[in-house]
Short mmCIF file of C-alpha atoms in Angstrom, two decimals:
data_model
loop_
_atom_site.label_atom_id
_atom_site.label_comp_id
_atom_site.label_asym_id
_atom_site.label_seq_id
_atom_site.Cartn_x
_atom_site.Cartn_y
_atom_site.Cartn_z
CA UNK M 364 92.98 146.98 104.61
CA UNK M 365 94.00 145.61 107.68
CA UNK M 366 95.41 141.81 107.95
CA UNK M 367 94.04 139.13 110.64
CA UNK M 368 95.78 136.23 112.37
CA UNK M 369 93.77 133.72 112.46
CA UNK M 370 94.50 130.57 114.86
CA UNK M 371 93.20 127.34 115.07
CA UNK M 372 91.07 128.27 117.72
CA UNK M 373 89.27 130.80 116.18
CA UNK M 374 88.90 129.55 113.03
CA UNK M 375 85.25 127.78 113.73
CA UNK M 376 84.24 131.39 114.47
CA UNK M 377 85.36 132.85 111.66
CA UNK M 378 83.96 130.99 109.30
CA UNK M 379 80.49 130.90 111.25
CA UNK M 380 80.87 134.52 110.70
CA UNK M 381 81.42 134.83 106.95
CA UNK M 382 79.09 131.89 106.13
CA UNK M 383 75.69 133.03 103.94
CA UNK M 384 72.95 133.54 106.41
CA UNK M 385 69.56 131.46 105.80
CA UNK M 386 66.56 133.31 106.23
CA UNK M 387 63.80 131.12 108.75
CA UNK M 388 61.30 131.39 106.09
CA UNK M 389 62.77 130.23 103.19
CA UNK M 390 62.99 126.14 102.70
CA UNK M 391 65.46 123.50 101.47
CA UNK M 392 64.72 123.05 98.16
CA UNK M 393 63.55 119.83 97.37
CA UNK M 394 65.20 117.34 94.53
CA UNK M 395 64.86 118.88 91.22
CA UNK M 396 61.10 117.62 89.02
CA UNK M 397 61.22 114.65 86.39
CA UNK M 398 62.15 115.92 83.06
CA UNK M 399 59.98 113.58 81.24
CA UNK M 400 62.28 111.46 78.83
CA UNK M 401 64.95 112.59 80.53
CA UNK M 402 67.84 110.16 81.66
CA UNK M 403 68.37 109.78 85.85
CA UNK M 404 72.46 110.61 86.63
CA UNK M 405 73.78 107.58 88.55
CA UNK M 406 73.93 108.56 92.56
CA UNK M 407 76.84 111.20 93.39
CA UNK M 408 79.26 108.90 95.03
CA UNK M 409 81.43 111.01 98.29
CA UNK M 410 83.14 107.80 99.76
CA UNK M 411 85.50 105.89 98.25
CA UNK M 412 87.00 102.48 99.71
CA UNK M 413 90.87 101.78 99.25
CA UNK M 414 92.82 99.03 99.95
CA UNK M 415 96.37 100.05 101.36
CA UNK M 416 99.46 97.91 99.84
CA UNK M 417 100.87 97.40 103.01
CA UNK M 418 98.42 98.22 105.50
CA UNK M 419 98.60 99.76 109.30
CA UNK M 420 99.55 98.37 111.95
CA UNK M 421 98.07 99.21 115.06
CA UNK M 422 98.99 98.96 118.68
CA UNK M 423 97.91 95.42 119.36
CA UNK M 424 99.54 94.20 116.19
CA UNK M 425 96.29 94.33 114.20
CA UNK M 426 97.31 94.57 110.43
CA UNK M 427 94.54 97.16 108.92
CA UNK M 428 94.35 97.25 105.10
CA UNK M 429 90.62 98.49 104.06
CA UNK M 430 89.60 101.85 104.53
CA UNK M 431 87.46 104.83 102.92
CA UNK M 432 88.09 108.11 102.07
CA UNK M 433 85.57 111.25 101.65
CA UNK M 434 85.86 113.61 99.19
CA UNK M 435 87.55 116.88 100.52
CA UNK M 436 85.83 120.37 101.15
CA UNK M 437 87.51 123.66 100.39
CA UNK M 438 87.60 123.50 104.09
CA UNK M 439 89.63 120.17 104.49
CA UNK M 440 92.36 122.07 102.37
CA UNK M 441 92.16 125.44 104.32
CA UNK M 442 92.68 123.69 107.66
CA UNK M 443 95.86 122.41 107.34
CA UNK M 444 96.86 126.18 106.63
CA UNK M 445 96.83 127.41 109.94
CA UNK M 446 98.00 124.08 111.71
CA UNK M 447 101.15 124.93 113.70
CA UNK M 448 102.44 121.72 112.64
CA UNK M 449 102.22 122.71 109.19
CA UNK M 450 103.75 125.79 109.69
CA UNK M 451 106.69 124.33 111.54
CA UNK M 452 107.35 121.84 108.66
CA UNK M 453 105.37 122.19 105.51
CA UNK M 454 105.55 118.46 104.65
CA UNK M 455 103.56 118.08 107.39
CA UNK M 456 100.63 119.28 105.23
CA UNK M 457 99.91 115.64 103.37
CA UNK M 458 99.25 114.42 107.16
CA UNK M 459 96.93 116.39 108.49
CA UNK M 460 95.22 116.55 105.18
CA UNK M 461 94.77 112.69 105.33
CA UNK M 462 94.17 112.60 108.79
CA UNK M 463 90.89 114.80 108.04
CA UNK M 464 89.72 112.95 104.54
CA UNK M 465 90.30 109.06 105.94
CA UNK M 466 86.55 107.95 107.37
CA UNK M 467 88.02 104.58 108.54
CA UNK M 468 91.36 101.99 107.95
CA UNK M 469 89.91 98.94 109.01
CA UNK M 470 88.05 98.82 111.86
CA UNK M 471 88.96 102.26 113.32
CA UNK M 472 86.77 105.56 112.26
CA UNK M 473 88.60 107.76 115.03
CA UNK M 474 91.45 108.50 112.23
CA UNK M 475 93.68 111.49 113.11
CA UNK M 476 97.27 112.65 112.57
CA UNK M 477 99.12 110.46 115.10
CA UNK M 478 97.59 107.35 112.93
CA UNK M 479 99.04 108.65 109.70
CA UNK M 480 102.35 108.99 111.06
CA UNK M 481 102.51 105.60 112.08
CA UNK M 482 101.55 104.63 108.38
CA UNK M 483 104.38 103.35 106.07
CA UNK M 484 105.70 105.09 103.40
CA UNK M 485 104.45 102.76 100.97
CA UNK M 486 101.14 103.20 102.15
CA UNK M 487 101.54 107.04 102.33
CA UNK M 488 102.25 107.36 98.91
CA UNK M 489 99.60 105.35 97.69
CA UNK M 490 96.85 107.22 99.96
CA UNK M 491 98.50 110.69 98.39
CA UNK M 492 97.70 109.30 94.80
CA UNK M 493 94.31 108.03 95.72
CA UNK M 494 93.57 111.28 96.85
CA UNK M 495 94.68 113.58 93.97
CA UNK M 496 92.64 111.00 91.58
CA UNK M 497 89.22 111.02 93.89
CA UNK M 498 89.45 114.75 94.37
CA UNK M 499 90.70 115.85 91.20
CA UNK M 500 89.44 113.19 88.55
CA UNK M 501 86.37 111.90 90.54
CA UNK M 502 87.51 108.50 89.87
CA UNK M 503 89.77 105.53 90.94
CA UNK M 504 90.80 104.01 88.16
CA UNK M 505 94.78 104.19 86.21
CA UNK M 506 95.63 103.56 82.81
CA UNK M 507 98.50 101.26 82.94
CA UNK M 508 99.96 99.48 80.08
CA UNK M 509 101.58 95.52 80.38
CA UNK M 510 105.29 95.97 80.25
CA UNK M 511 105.65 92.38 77.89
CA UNK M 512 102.32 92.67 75.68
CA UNK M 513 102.63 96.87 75.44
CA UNK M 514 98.43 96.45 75.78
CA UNK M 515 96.78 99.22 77.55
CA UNK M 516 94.09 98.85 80.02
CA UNK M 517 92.74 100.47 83.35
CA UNK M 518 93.48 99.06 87.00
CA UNK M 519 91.04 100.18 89.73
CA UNK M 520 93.12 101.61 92.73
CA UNK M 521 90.87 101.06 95.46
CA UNK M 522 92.62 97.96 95.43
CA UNK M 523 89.61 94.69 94.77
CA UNK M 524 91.00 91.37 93.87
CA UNK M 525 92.19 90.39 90.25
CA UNK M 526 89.37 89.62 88.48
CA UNK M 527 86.82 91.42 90.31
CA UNK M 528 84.64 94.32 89.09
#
């Protein structure tokens, strides 16, 4: 078996190539039928909204703290692979990964690599964490426990005001 290279620029192609083909005849299937007495699952939720600790702060000294991130695709984790940055230094990896995941930090949805690297470490770290739980647990939500009262009880990470559900 021979081994290929494969670049950023020809990765598109590639995977155009390998995809499933869809046959012209055959149609989307539609939502699945009613099971009658069956319970409706709540709507799959792909978005989730964060609120970074310190924020980012952008060229005209706009602080941006509210933001969303998707859920990730295998594709969003293969990219990153074949990025020359990435290659060149490996820690490079978390950037470009958030760089593709991050639909918007405040009022700018153009989010790409250069923006994460002006992000703070701080803020980083948090968006690292907020990505392993949406991605791997589906949720946002921490078990924490009160370091005076040793109660347990779960904070919501996307970062809402105390108080609010």
């Amino acid at each position: 078996m021979r081994r290929r290279t494969v670049t950023a620029g020809n990765l598109e192609e590639i995977l155009q190539a390998t995809a499933p083909a869809a046959k012209a005849d055959e149609q989307a299937p539609g939502p699945p039928a009613a099971v009658p007495g069956a319970v409706q699952e709540q709507a799959w939720r792909t978005e989730f909204e964060f609120e970074l600790p310190r924020g980012y702060l952008d060229e005209a000294g706009i602080v941006h703290r509210h933001g969303a991130m998707r859920l990730a695709t295998a594709r969003d984790e293969l990219r990153p692979q074949i990025d020359l940055r990435v290659k060149e230094n490996p820690a490079y990896l978390s950037v470009v990964l958030l760089s593709q995941v991050i639909t918007r930090i405040g009022a700018i949805t153009d989010v790409h690599a250069g923006i994460v690297e002006r992000m703070y470490a701080t803020d980083i770290a948090f968006l690292q964490d907020f990505y392993r739980r949406v991605n791997s647990e589906g949720h946002t939500r921490a078990a924490v426990t009160c370091p005076h009262c040793e109660g347990g009880f779960e904070v919501d990470l996307s970062g809402g005001r105390l108080g609010e559900s």
